[in-house]
Tab-separated table of C-alpha atoms in Angstrom:
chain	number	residue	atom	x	y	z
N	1	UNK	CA	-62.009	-22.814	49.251
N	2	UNK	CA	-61.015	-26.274	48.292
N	3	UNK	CA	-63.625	-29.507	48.883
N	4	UNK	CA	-62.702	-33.002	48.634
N	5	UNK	CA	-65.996	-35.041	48.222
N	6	UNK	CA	-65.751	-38.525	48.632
N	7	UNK	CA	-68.656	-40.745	46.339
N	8	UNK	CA	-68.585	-43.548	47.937
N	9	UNK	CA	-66.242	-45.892	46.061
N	10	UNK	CA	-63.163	-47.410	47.654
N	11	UNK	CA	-60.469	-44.781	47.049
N	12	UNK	CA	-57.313	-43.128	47.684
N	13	UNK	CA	-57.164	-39.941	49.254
N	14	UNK	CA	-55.137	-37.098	47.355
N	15	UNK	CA	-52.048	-36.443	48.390
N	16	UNK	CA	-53.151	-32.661	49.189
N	17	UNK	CA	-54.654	-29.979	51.630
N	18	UNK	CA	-58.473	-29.699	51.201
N	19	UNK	CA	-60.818	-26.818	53.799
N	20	UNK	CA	-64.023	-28.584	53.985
N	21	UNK	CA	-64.575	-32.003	53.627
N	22	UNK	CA	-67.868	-34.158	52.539
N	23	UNK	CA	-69.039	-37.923	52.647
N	24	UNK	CA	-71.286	-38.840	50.019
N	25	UNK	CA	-73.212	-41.671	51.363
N	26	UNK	CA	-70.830	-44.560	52.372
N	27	UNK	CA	-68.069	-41.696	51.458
N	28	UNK	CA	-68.553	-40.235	54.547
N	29	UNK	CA	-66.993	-43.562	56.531
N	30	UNK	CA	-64.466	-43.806	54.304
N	31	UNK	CA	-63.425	-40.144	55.281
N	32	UNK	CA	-63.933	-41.647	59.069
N	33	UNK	CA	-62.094	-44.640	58.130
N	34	UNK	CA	-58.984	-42.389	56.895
N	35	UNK	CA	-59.047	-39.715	60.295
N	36	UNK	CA	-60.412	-37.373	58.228
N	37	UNK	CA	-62.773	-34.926	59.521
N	38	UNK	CA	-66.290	-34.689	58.499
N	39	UNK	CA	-67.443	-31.442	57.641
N	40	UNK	CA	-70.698	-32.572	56.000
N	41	UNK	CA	-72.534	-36.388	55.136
N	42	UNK	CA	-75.037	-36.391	52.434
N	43	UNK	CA	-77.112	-39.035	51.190
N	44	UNK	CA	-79.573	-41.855	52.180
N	45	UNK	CA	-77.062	-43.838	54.000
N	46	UNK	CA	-78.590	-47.088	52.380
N	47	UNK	CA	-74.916	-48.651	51.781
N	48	UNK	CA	-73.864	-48.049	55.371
N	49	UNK	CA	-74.987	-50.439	58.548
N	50	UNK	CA	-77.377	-48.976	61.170
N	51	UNK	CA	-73.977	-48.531	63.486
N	52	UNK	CA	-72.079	-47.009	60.755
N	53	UNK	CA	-74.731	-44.601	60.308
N	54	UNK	CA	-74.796	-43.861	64.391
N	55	UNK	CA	-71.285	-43.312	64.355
N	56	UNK	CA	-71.439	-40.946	61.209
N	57	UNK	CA	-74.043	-39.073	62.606
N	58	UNK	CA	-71.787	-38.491	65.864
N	59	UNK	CA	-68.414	-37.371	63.220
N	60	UNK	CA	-70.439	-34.770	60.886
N	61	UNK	CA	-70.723	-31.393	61.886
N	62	UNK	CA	-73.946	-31.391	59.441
N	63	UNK	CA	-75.911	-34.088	58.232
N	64	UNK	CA	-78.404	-34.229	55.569
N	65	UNK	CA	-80.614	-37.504	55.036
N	66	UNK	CA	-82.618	-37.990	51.659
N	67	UNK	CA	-85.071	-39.967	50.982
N	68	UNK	CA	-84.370	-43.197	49.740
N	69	UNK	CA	-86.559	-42.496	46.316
N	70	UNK	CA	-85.745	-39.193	44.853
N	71	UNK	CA	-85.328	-37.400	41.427
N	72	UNK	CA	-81.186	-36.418	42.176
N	73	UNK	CA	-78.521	-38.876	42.846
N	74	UNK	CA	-76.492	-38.320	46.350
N	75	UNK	CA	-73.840	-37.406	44.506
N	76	UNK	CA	-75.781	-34.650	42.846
N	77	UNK	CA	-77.361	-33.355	46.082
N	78	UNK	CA	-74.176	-33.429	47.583
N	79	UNK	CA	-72.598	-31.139	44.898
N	80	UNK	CA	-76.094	-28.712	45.280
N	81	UNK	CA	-75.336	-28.730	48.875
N	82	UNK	CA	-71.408	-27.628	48.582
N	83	UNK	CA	-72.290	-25.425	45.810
N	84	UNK	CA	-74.888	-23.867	47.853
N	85	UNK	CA	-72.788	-23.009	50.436
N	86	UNK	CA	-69.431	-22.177	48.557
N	87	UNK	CA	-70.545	-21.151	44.959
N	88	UNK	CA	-66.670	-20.588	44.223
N	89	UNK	CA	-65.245	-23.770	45.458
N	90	UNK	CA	-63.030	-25.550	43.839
N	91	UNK	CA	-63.932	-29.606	44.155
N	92	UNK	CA	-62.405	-32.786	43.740
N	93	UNK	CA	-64.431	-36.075	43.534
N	94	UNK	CA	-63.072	-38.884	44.517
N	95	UNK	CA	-64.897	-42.242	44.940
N	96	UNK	CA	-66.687	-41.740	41.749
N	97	UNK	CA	-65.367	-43.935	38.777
N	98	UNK	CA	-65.380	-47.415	38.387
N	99	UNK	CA	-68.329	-50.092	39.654
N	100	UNK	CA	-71.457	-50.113	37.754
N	101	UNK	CA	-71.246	-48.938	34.453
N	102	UNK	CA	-74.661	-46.704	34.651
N	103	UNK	CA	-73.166	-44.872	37.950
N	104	UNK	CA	-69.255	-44.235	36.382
N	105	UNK	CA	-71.064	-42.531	33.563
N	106	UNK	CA	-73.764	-40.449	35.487
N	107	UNK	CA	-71.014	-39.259	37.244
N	108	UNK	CA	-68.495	-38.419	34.680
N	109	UNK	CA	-71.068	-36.320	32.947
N	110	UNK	CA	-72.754	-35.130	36.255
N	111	UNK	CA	-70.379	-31.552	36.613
N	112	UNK	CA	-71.545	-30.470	33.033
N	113	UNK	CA	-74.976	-29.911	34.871
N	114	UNK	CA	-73.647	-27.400	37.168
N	115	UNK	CA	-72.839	-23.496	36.356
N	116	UNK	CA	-68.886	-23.615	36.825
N	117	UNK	CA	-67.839	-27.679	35.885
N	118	UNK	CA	-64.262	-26.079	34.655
N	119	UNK	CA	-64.205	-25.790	39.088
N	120	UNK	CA	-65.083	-29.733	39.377
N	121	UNK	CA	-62.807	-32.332	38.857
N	122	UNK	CA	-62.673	-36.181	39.586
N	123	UNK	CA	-59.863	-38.489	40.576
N	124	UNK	CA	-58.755	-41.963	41.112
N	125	UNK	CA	-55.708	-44.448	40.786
N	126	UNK	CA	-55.884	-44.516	36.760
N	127	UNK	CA	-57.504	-41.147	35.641
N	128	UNK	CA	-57.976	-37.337	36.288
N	129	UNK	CA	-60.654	-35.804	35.056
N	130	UNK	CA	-61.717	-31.883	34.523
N	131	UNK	CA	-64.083	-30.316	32.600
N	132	UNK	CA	-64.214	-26.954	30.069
N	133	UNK	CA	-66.280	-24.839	28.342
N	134	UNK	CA	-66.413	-22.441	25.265
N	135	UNK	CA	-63.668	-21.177	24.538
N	136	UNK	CA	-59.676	-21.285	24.274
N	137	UNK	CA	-57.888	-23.045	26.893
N	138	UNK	CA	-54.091	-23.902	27.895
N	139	UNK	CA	-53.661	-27.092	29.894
N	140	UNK	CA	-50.772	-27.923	31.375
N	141	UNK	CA	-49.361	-31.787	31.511
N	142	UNK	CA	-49.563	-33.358	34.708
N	143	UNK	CA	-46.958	-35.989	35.922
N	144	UNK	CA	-47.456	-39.686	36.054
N	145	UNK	CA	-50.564	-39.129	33.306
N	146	UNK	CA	-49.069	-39.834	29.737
N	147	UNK	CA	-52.469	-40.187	27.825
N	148	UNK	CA	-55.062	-37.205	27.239
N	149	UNK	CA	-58.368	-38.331	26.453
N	150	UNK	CA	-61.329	-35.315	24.917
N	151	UNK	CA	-64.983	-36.319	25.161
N	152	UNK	CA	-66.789	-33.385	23.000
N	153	UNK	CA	-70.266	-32.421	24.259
N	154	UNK	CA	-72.631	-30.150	22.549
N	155	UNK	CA	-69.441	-28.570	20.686
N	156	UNK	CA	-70.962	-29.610	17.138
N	157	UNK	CA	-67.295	-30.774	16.334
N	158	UNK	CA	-65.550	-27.283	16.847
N	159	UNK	CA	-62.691	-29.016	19.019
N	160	UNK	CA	-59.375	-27.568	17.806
N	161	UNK	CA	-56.273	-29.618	19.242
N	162	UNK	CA	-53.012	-27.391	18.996
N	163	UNK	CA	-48.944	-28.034	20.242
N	164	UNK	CA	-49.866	-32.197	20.928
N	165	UNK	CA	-48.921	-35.424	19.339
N	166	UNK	CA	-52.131	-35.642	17.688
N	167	UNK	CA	-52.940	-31.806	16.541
N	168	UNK	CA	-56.647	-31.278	14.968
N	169	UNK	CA	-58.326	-29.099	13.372
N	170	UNK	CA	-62.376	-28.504	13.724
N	171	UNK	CA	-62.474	-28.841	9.822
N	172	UNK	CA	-61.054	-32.635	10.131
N	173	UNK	CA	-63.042	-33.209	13.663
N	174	UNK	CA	-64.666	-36.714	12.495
N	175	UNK	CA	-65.626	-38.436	16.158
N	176	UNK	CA	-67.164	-37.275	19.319
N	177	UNK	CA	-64.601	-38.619	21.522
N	178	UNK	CA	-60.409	-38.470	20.642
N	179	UNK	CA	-58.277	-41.105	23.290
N	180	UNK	CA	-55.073	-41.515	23.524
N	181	UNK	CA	-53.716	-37.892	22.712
N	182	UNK	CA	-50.024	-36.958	24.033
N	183	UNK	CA	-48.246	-33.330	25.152
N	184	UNK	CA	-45.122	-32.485	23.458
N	185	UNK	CA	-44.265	-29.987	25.750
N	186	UNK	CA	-45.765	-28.694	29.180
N	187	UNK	CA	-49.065	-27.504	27.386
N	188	UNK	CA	-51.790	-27.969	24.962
N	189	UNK	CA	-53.864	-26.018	23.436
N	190	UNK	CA	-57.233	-26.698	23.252
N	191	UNK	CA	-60.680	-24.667	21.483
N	192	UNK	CA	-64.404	-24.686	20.929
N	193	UNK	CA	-66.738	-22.795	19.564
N	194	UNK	CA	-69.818	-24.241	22.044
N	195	UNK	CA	-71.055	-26.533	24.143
N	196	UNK	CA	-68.326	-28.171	26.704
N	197	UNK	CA	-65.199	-30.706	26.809
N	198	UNK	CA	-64.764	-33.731	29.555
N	199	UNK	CA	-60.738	-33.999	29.401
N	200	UNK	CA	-59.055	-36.839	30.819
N	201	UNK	CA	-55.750	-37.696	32.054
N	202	UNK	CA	-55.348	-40.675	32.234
N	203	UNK	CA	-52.255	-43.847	32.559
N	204	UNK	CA	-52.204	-47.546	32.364
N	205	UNK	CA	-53.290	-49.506	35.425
């Protein structure tokens, strides 16, 4: 099962084939904007007009309002809700990045909250961004993305950074966050010994 949730933020759709399909707030008329069905419209619909919301409300197959105060962002609910429904799903955010400072962040860090983040990724024009946990991994370059960013979390500095222009290893990790990495070949090889790893792909705008 693949799920395309769009945040809310202006964005291009991905040029790809997605099941089930869900509008985060104003995210759900962008989905309606781009004749895209509607499988599901979470949120408080406080950045949509009273007509928008009609008209949303006609589109979804399933609706769920929240409160306007309340202790999860939409985003977040909206990922409970998919999650609930298809624990195995694999999900792409779009919509997410960029705007206020305080919401790009929440939401970069936001899959690390859930069970499986390694299944949750989030896209726009400039950057791709995945998440991994413990362990050894093999990541493959991806066209059109020349920089590799690695934001550490919780790994206590046990990234090791094998077969890229800028190898590492955990006995000369010094920083929390490494930008501007580079693959020599089609992979990398990437390790830790806890905690998780945001990894971004990213190019120049």
């Amino acid at each position: 099962m693949k799920v395309l949730i769009h945040a809310g933020r202006p964005a291009s759709l991905p040029d790809e084939n997605f099941d089930y399909h869900v509008g985060i707030d104003r995210g759900a008329w962008f989905l309606l904007e781009d004749h895209q069905k509607l499988d599901l419209a979470v949120g408080d619909f406080d950045s949509v007009s009273r007509e928008e919301f009609g008209k949303i409300s006609e589109a979804a197959r399933e609706l769920v309002k929240l409160p306007a105060e309340k202790d999860q962002t939409d985003l977040e609910a909206g990922l409970d809700q998919v999650l609930s429904r298809f624990p195995d799903a694999e999900i792409m955010i779009i919509g997410a990045l960029g705007g206020r400072l305080d919401h790009h962040l929440t939401n970069v860090y936001l899959p690390l909250n859930f069970a499986s983040p390694e299944k949750i990724s989030l896209k726009d024009n400039q950057n791709f961004v995945r998440y991994l946990t413990q362990g050894r991994h093999t990541i493959r370059k991806i066209e059109g993305y020349p920089y590799l960013g690695i934001v550490q979390v919780g790994t206590k500095r046990s990234l090791e950074i094998k077969n890229a222009k800028y190898p590492l290893k955990a006995e000369d990790n010094f920083a929390d966050i490494y930008a501007s990495n580079a693959f020599i070949s089609e992979t990398m090889e990437l390790k830790i010994d806890q905690g998780k790893l945001i990894v971004i792909y990213s190019k120049d705008s």
